[in-house]
mmCIF file of C-alpha atoms in Angstrom:
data_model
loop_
_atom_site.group_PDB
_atom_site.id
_atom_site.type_symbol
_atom_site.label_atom_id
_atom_site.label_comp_id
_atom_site.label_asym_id
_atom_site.label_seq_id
_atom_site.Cartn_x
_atom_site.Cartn_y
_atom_site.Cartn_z
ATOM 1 C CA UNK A 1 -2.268 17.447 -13.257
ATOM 2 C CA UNK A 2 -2.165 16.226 -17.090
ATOM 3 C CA UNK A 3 -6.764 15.817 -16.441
ATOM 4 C CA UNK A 4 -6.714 18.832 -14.941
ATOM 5 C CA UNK A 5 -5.105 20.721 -17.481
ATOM 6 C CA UNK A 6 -6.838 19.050 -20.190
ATOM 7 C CA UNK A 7 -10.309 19.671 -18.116
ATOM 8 C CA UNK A 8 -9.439 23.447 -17.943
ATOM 9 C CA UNK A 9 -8.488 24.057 -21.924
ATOM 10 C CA UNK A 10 -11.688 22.208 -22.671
ATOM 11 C CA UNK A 11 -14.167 24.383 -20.546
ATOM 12 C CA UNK A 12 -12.188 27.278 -22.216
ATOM 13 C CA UNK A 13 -12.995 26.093 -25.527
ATOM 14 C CA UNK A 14 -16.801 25.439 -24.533
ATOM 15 C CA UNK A 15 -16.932 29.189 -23.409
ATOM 16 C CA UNK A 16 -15.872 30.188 -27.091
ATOM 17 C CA UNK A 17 -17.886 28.334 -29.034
ATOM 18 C CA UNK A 18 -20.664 31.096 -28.232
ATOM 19 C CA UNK A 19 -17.928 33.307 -29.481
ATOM 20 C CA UNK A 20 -17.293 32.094 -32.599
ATOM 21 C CA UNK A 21 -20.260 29.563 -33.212
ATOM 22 C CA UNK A 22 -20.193 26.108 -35.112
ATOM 23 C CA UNK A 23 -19.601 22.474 -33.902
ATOM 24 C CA UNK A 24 -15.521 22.391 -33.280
ATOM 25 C CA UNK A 25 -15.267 24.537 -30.186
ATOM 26 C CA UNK A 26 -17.825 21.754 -29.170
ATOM 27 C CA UNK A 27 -16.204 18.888 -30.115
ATOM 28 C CA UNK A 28 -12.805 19.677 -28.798
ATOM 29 C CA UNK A 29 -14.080 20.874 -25.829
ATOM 30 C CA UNK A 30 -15.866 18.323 -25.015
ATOM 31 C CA UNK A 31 -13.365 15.486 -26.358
ATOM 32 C CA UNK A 32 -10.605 17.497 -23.817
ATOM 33 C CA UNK A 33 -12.583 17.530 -20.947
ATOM 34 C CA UNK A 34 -13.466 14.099 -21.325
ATOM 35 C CA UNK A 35 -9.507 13.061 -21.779
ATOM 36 C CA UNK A 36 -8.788 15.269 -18.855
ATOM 37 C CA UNK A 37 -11.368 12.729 -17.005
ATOM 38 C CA UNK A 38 -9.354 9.390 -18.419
ATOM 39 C CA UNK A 39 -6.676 10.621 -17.106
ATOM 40 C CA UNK A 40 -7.945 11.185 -13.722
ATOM 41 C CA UNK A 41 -9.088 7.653 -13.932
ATOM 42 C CA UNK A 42 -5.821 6.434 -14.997
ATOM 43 C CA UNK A 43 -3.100 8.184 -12.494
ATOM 44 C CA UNK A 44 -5.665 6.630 -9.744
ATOM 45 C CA UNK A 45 -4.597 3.412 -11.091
ATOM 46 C CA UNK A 46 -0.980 4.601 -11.326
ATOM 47 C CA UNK A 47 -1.317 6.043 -8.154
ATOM 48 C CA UNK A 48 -2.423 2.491 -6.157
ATOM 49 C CA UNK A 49 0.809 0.749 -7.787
ATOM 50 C CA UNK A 50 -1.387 -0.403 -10.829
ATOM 51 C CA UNK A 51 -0.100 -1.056 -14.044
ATOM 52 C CA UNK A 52 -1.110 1.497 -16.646
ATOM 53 C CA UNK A 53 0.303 0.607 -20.146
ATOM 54 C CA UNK A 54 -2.189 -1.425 -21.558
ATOM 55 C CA UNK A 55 -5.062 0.675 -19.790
ATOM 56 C CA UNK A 56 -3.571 3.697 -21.873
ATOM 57 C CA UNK A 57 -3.606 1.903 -24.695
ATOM 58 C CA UNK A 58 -7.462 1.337 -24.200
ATOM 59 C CA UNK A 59 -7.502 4.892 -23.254
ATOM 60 C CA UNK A 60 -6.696 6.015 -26.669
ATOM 61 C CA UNK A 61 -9.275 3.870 -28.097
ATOM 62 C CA UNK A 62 -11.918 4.570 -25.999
ATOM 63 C CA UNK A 63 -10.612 8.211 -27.163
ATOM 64 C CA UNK A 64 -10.334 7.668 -30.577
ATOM 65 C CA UNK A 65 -14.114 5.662 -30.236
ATOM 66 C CA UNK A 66 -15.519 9.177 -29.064
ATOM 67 C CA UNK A 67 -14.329 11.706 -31.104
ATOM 68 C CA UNK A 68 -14.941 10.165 -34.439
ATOM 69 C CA UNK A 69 -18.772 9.280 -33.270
ATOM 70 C CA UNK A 70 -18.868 13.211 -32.687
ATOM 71 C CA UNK A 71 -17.466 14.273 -35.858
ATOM 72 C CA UNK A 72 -19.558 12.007 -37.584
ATOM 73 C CA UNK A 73 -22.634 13.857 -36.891
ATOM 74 C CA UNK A 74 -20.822 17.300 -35.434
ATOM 75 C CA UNK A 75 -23.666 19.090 -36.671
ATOM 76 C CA UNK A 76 -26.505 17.235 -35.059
ATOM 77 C CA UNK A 77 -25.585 18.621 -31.140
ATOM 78 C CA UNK A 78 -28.138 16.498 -29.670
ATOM 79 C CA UNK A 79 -25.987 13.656 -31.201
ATOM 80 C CA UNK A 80 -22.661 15.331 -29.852
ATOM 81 C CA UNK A 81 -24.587 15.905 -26.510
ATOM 82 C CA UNK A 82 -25.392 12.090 -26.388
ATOM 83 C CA UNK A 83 -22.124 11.430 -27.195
ATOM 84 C CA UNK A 84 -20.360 12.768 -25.141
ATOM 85 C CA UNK A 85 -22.565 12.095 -22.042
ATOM 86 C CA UNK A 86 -22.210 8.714 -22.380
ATOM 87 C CA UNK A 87 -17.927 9.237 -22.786
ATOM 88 C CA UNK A 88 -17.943 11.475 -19.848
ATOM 89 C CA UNK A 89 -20.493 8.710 -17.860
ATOM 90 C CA UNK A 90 -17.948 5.867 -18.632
ATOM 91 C CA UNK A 91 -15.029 7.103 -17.159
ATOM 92 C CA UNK A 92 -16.752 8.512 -13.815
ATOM 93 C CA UNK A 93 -18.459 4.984 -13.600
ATOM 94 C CA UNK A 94 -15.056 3.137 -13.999
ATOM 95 C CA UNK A 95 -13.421 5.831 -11.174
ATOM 96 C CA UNK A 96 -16.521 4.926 -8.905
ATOM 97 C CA UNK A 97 -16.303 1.505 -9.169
ATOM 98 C CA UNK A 98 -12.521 0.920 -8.475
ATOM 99 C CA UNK A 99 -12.785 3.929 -5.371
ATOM 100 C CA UNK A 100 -15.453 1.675 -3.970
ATOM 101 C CA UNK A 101 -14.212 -1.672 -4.324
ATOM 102 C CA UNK A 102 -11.237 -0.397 -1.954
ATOM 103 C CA UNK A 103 -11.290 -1.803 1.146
ATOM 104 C CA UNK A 104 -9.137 0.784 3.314
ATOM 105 C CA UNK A 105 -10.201 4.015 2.221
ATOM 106 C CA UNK A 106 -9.024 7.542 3.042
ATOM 107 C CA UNK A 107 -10.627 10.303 3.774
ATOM 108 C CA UNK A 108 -9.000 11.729 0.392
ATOM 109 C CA UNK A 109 -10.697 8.412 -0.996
ATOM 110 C CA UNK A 110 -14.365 9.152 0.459
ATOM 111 C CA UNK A 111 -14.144 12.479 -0.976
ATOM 112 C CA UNK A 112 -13.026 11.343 -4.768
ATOM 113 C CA UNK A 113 -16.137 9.093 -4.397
ATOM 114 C CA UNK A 114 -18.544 12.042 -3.513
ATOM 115 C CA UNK A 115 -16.885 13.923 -6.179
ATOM 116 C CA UNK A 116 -17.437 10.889 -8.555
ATOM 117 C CA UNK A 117 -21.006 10.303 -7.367
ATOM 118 C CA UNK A 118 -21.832 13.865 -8.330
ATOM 119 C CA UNK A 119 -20.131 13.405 -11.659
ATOM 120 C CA UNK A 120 -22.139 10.746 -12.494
ATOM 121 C CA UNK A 121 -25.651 12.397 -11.457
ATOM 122 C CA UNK A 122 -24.241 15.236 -13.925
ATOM 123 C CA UNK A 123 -23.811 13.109 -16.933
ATOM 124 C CA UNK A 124 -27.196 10.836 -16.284
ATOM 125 C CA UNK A 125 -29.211 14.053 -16.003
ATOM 126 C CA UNK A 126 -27.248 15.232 -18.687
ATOM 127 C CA UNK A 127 -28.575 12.633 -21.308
ATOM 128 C CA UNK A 128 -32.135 12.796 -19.339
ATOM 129 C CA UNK A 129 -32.478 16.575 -20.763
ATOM 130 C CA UNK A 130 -31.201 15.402 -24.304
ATOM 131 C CA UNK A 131 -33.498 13.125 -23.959
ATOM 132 C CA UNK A 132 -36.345 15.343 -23.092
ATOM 133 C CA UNK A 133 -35.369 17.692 -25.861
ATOM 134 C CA UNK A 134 -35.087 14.756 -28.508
ATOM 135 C CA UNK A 135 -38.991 14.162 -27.452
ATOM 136 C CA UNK A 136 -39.383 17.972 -28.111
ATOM 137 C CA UNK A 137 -41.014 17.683 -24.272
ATOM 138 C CA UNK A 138 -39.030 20.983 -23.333
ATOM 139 C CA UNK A 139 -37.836 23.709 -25.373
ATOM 140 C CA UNK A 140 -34.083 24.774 -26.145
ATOM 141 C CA UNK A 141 -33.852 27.703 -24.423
ATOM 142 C CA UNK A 142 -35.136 25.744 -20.945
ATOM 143 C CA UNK A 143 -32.758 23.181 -22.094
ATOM 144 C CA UNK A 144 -29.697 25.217 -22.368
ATOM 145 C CA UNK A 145 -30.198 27.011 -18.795
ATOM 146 C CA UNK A 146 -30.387 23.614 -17.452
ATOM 147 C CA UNK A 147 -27.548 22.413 -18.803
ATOM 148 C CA UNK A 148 -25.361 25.401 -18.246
ATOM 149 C CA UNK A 149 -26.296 24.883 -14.729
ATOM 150 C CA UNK A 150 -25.863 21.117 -14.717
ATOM 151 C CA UNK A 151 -22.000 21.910 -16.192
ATOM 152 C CA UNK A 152 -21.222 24.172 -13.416
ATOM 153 C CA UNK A 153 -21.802 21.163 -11.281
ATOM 154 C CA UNK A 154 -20.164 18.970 -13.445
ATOM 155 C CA UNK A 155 -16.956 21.863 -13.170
ATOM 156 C CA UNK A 156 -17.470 21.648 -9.311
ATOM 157 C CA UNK A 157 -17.344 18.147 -9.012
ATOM 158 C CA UNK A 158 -14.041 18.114 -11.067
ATOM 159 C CA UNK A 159 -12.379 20.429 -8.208
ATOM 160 C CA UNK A 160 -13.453 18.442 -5.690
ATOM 161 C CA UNK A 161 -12.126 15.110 -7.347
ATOM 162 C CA UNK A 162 -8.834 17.235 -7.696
ATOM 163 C CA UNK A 163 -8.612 18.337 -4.177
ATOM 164 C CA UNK A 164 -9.776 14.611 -3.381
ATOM 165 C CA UNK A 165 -6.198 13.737 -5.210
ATOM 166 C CA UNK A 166 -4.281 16.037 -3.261
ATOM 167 C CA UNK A 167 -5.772 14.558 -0.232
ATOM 168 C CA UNK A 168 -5.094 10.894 -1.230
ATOM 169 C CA UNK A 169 -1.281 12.297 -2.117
ATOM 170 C CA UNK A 170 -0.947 13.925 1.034
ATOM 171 C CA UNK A 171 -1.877 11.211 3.041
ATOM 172 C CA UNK A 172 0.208 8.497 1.324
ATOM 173 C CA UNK A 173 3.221 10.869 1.877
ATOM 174 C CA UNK A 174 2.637 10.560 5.643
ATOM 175 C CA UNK A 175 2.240 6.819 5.647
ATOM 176 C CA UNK A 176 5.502 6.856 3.960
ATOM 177 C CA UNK A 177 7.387 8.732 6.155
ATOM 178 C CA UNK A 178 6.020 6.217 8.695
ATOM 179 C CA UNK A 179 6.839 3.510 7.221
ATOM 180 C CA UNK A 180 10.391 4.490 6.261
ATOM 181 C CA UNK A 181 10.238 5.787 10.245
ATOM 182 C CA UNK A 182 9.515 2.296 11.402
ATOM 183 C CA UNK A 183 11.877 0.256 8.990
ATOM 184 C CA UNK A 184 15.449 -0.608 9.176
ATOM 185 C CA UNK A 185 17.625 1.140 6.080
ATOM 186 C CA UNK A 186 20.310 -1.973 5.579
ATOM 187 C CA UNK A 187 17.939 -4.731 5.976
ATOM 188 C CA UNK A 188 14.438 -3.486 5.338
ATOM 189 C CA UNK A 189 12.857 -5.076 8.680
ATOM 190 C CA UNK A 190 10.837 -3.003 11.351
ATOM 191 C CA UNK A 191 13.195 -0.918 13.872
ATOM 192 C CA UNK A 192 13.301 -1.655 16.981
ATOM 193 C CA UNK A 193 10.442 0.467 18.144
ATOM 194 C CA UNK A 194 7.914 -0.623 15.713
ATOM 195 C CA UNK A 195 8.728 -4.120 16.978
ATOM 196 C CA UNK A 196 8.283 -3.467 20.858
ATOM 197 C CA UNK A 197 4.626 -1.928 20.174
ATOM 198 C CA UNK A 198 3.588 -5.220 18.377
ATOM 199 C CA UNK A 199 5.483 -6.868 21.609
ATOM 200 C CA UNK A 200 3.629 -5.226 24.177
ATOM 201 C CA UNK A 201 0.324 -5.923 22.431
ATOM 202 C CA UNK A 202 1.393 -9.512 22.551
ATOM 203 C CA UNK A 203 2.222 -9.205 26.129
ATOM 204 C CA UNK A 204 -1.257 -7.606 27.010
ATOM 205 C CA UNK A 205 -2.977 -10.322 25.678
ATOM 206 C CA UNK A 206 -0.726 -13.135 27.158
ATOM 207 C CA UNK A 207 -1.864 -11.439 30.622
ATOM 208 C CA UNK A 208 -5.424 -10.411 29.464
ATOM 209 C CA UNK A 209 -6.121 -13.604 27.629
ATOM 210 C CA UNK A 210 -3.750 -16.050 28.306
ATOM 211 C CA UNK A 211 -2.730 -15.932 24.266
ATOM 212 C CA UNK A 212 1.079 -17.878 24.383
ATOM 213 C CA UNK A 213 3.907 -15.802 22.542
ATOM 214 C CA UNK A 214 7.532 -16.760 21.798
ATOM 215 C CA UNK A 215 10.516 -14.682 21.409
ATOM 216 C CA UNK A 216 13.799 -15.288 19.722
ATOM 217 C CA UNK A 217 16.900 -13.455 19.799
ATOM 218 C CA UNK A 218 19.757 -14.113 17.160
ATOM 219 C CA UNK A 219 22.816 -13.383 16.718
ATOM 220 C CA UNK A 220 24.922 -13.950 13.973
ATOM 221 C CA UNK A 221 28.424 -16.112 14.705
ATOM 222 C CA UNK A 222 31.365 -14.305 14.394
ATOM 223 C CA UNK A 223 30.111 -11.669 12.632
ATOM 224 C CA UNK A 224 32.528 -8.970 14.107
ATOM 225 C CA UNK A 225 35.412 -11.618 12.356
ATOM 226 C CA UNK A 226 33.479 -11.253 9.141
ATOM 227 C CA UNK A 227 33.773 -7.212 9.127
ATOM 228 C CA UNK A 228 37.118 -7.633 10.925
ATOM 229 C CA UNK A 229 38.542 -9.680 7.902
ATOM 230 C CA UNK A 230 35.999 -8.853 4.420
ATOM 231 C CA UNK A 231 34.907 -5.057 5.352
ATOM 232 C CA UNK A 232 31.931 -3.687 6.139
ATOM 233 C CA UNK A 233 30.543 -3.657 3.148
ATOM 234 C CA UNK A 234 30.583 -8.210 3.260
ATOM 235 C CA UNK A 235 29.065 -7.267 6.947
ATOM 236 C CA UNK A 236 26.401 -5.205 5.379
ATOM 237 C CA UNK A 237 25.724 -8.123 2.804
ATOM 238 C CA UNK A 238 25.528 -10.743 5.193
ATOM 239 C CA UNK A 239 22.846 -9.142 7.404
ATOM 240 C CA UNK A 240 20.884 -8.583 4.334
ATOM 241 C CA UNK A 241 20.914 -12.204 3.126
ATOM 242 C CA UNK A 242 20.248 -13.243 6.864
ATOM 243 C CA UNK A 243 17.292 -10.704 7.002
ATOM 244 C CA UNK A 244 16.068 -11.825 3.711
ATOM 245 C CA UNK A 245 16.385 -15.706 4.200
ATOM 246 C CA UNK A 246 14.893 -15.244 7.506
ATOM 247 C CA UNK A 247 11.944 -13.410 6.771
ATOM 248 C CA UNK A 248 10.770 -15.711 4.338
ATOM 249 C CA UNK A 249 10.510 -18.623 6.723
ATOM 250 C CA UNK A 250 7.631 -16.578 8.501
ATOM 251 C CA UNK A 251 4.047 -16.661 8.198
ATOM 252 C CA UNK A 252 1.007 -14.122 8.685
ATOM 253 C CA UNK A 253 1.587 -11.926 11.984
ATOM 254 C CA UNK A 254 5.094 -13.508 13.111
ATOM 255 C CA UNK A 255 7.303 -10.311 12.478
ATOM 256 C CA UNK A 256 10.905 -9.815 12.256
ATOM 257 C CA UNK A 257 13.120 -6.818 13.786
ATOM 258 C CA UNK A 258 16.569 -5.747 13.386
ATOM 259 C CA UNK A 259 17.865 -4.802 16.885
ATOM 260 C CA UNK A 260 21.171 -3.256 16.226
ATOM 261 C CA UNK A 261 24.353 -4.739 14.862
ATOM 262 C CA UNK A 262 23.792 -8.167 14.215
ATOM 263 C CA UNK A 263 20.953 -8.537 16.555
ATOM 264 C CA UNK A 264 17.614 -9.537 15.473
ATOM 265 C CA UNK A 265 14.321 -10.848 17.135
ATOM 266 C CA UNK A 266 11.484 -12.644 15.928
ATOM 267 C CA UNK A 267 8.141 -12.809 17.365
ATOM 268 C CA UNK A 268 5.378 -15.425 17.218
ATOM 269 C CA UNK A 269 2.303 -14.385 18.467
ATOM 270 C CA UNK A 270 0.114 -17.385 19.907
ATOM 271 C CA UNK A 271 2.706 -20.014 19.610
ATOM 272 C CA UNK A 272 3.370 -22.850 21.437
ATOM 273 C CA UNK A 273 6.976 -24.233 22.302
ATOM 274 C CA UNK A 274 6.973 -26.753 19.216
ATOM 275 C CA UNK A 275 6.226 -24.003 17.194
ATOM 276 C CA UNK A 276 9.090 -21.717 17.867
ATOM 277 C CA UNK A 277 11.721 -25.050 18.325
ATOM 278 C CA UNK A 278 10.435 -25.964 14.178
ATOM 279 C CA UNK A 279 11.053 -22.503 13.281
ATOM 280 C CA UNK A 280 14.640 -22.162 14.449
ATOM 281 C CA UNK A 281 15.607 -25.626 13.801
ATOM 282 C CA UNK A 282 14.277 -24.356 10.083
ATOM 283 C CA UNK A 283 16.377 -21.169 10.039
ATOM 284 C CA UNK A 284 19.339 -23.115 11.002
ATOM 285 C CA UNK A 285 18.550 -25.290 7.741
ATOM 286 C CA UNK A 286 17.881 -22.630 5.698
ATOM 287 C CA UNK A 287 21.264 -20.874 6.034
ATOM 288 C CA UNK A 288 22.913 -23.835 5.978
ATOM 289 C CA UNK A 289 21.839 -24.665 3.022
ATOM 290 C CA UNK A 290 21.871 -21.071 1.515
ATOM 291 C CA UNK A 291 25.825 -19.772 1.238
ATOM 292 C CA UNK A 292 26.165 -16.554 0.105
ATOM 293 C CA UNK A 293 28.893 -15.171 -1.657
ATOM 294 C CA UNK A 294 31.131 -12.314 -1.032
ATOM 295 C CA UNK A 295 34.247 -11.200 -3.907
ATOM 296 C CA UNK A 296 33.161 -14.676 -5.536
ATOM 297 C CA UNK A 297 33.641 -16.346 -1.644
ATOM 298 C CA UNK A 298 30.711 -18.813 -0.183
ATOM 299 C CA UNK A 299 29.924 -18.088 2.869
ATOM 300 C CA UNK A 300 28.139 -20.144 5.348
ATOM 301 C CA UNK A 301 26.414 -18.189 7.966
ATOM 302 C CA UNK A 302 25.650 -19.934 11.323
ATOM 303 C CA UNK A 303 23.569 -18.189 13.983
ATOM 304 C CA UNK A 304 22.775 -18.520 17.656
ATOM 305 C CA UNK A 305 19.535 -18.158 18.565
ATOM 306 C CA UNK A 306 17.674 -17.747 22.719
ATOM 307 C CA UNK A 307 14.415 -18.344 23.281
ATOM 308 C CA UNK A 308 12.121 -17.182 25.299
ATOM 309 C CA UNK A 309 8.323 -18.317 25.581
ATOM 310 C CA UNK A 310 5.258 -17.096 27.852
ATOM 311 C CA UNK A 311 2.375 -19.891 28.166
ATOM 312 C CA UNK A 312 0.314 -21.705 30.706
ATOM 313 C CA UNK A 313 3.421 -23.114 31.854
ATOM 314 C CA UNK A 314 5.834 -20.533 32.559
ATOM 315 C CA UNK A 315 5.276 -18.666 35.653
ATOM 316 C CA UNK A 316 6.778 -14.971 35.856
ATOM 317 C CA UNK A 317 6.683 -12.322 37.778
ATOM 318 C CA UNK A 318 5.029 -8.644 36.463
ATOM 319 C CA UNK A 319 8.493 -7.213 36.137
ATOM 320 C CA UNK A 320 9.837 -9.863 34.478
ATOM 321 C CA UNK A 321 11.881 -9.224 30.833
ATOM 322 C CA UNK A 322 11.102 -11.380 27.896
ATOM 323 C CA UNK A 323 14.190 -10.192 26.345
ATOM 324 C CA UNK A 324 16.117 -10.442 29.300
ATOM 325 C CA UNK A 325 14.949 -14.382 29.418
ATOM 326 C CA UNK A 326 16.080 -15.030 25.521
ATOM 327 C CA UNK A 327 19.778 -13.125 25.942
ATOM 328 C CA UNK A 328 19.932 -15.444 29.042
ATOM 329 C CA UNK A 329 19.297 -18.508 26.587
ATOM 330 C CA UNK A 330 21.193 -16.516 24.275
ATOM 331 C CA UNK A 331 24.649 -16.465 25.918
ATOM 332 C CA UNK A 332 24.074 -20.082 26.895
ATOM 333 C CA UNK A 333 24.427 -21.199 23.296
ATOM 334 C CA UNK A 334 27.353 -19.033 23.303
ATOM 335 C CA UNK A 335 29.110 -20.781 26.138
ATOM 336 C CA UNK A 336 28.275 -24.025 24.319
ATOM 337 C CA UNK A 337 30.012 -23.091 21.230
ATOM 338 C CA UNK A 338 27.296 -21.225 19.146
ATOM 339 C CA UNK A 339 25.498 -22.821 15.962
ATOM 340 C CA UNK A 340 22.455 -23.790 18.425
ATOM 341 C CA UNK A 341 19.504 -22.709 20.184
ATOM 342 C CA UNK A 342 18.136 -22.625 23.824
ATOM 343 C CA UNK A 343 15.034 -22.404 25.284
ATOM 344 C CA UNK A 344 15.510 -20.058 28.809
ATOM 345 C CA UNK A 345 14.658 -21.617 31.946
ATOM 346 C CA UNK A 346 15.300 -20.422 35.525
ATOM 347 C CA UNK A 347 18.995 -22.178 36.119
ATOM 348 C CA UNK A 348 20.053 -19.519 34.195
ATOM 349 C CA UNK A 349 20.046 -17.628 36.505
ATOM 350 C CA UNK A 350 22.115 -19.497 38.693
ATOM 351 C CA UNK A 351 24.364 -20.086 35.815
ATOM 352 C CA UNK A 352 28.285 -18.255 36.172
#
């Protein structure tokens, strides 16, 4: 809002120089519209989580740079022409070149890029014609109608790379709200939902493709005897240092989901048995050897945990439930006094 603010004031000032003649109206035109572009450049950086200070810093050089080349020679307006062609060409380059080098792109992205693009063929024509006129090979007048046309372009393009903001705001708001749609408030983890989608594509290829998957189901012991005797608030602590210590035990792909209470899966897509035995064997080392304390307490947190796995050896049926299988194993840990894990098999079933 800052560039486009800056952008407008400038074009105003460009308008009266006609009015009221000499080089300022010019110059400050000119310098404004170009700031208004730095700044465009620099909330885009701002605006992909990129830190800004020392690229402001540079901004005011670069800034500084420009307008005292201009008022070195503000009477020579082929000079300020050059000037600030090449200010104006800098920044749309720089905007260009980051845009592009994105890998996932929006369509508030592509349109930035076309709005960039036509900045760019603006400011090279730009210094063509000063050029031209430098080499006397075209007269002012002819000159000036080109560029007055060529900076009603250059205006349009700096709409479009507005509207192209708006855009790219607009659709990172929505990706927010679905992100904050699919994530758990206490812990941070994916909800339930979000989890069951990457699930079911695990499923699908299991039964297309004969990919292996595991599933784990924990539970954390005693936990109703931890909000029972410290409050909720310890409860609400505890499930975050689970989540946390959990989570970074995982690799690429494996995700974790909070399932309600103190119920949480994991999933490892195109594991095999030995995979998902080393992984709880290393969660049960990891909080073990993590305590976390509550009103200046340590607290050791143990958890049971069921598992569940779908491979070349496990045969089951199409209506058969995954997480049916781990709370089987799950409950069997239980009965054999918690701190553990269990792989399901089918005398479970049987089991009172």
């Amino acid at each position: 809002m800052a560039g486009s603010l800056l952008t407008c004031i400038g074009a105003f000032l460009l308008i009266l120089q006609y009015s009221i003649g000499g080089a300022f109206p010019a110059v400050a035109g000119n310098f404004l519209i170009i700031a208004g572009f730095w700044l465009f450049y620099t909330g885009l950086l701002a605006f992909y989580g990129i830190k800004i200070r020392s690229i402001l810093l540079q901004l005011v050089v670069i800034m500084s740079i420009s307008l005292f080349s201009a008022l070195a020679e503000y009477s020579n307006w082929l000079w300020l022409a050059a000037v600030h062609g090449l200010t104006y060409l800098a920044a749309l380059v720089c905007m260009f070149v980051f845009l592009a080098a994105r890998r996932h792109k929006s369509p508030g992205a592509y349109v930035c890029l076309v709005a960039v693009f036509l900045g760019v063929g603006c400011q090279i024509y730009n210094l063509y014609l000063t050029f031209r006129i430098s080499a006397k090979d075209i007269d002012v007048s002819y000159f000036l109608t080109l560029y007055a046309y060529n900076f009603l372009v250059m205006q349009f393009s700096a709409g479009l790379l507005t509207f192209g903001f708006f855009i790219l705001t607009i659709d990172a708001l929505r990706k927010e709200v679905e992100r904050l749609a699919g994530v758990d408030d206490l812990t941070g983890l994916p909800t339930r939902k979000r989890f069951n989608a990457v699930l079911n594509l695990a499923d699908q290829q299991f039964k297309e493709r004969d990919i292996p998957y595991a599933l784990l189901l924990i539970d954390v012991d005693h936990f109703k005897s931890f909000n029972d005797d410290m409050g909720h608030r310890a409860g609400d602590v505890i499930l975050q240092h689970f989540g946390k210590t959990v989570s970074s035990l995982l690799k690429v792909r494996q995700i974790m989901s909070r399932h309600g209470g103190d119920e949480f899966c994991i999933l490892l897509p195109a594991s095999t048995k030995e995979q998902a035995e080393t992984l709880a064997k290393r969660i049960k080392e990891k909080l073990s050897a993590l305590p976390i304390t509550v009103d200046a307490k340590p607290i050791f947190v143990t958890v049971s945990i069921g598992i569940a796995l779908r491979n070349s050896e496990t045969t089951v049926s199409q209506e058969a439930d995954i997480f049916d299988e781990a709370d089987k194993a799950l409950y069997q840990v239980k009965r054999n006094g918690r701190d553990g894990y269990e792989f399901y098999h089918a005398a479970f079933e049987h089991a009172e």
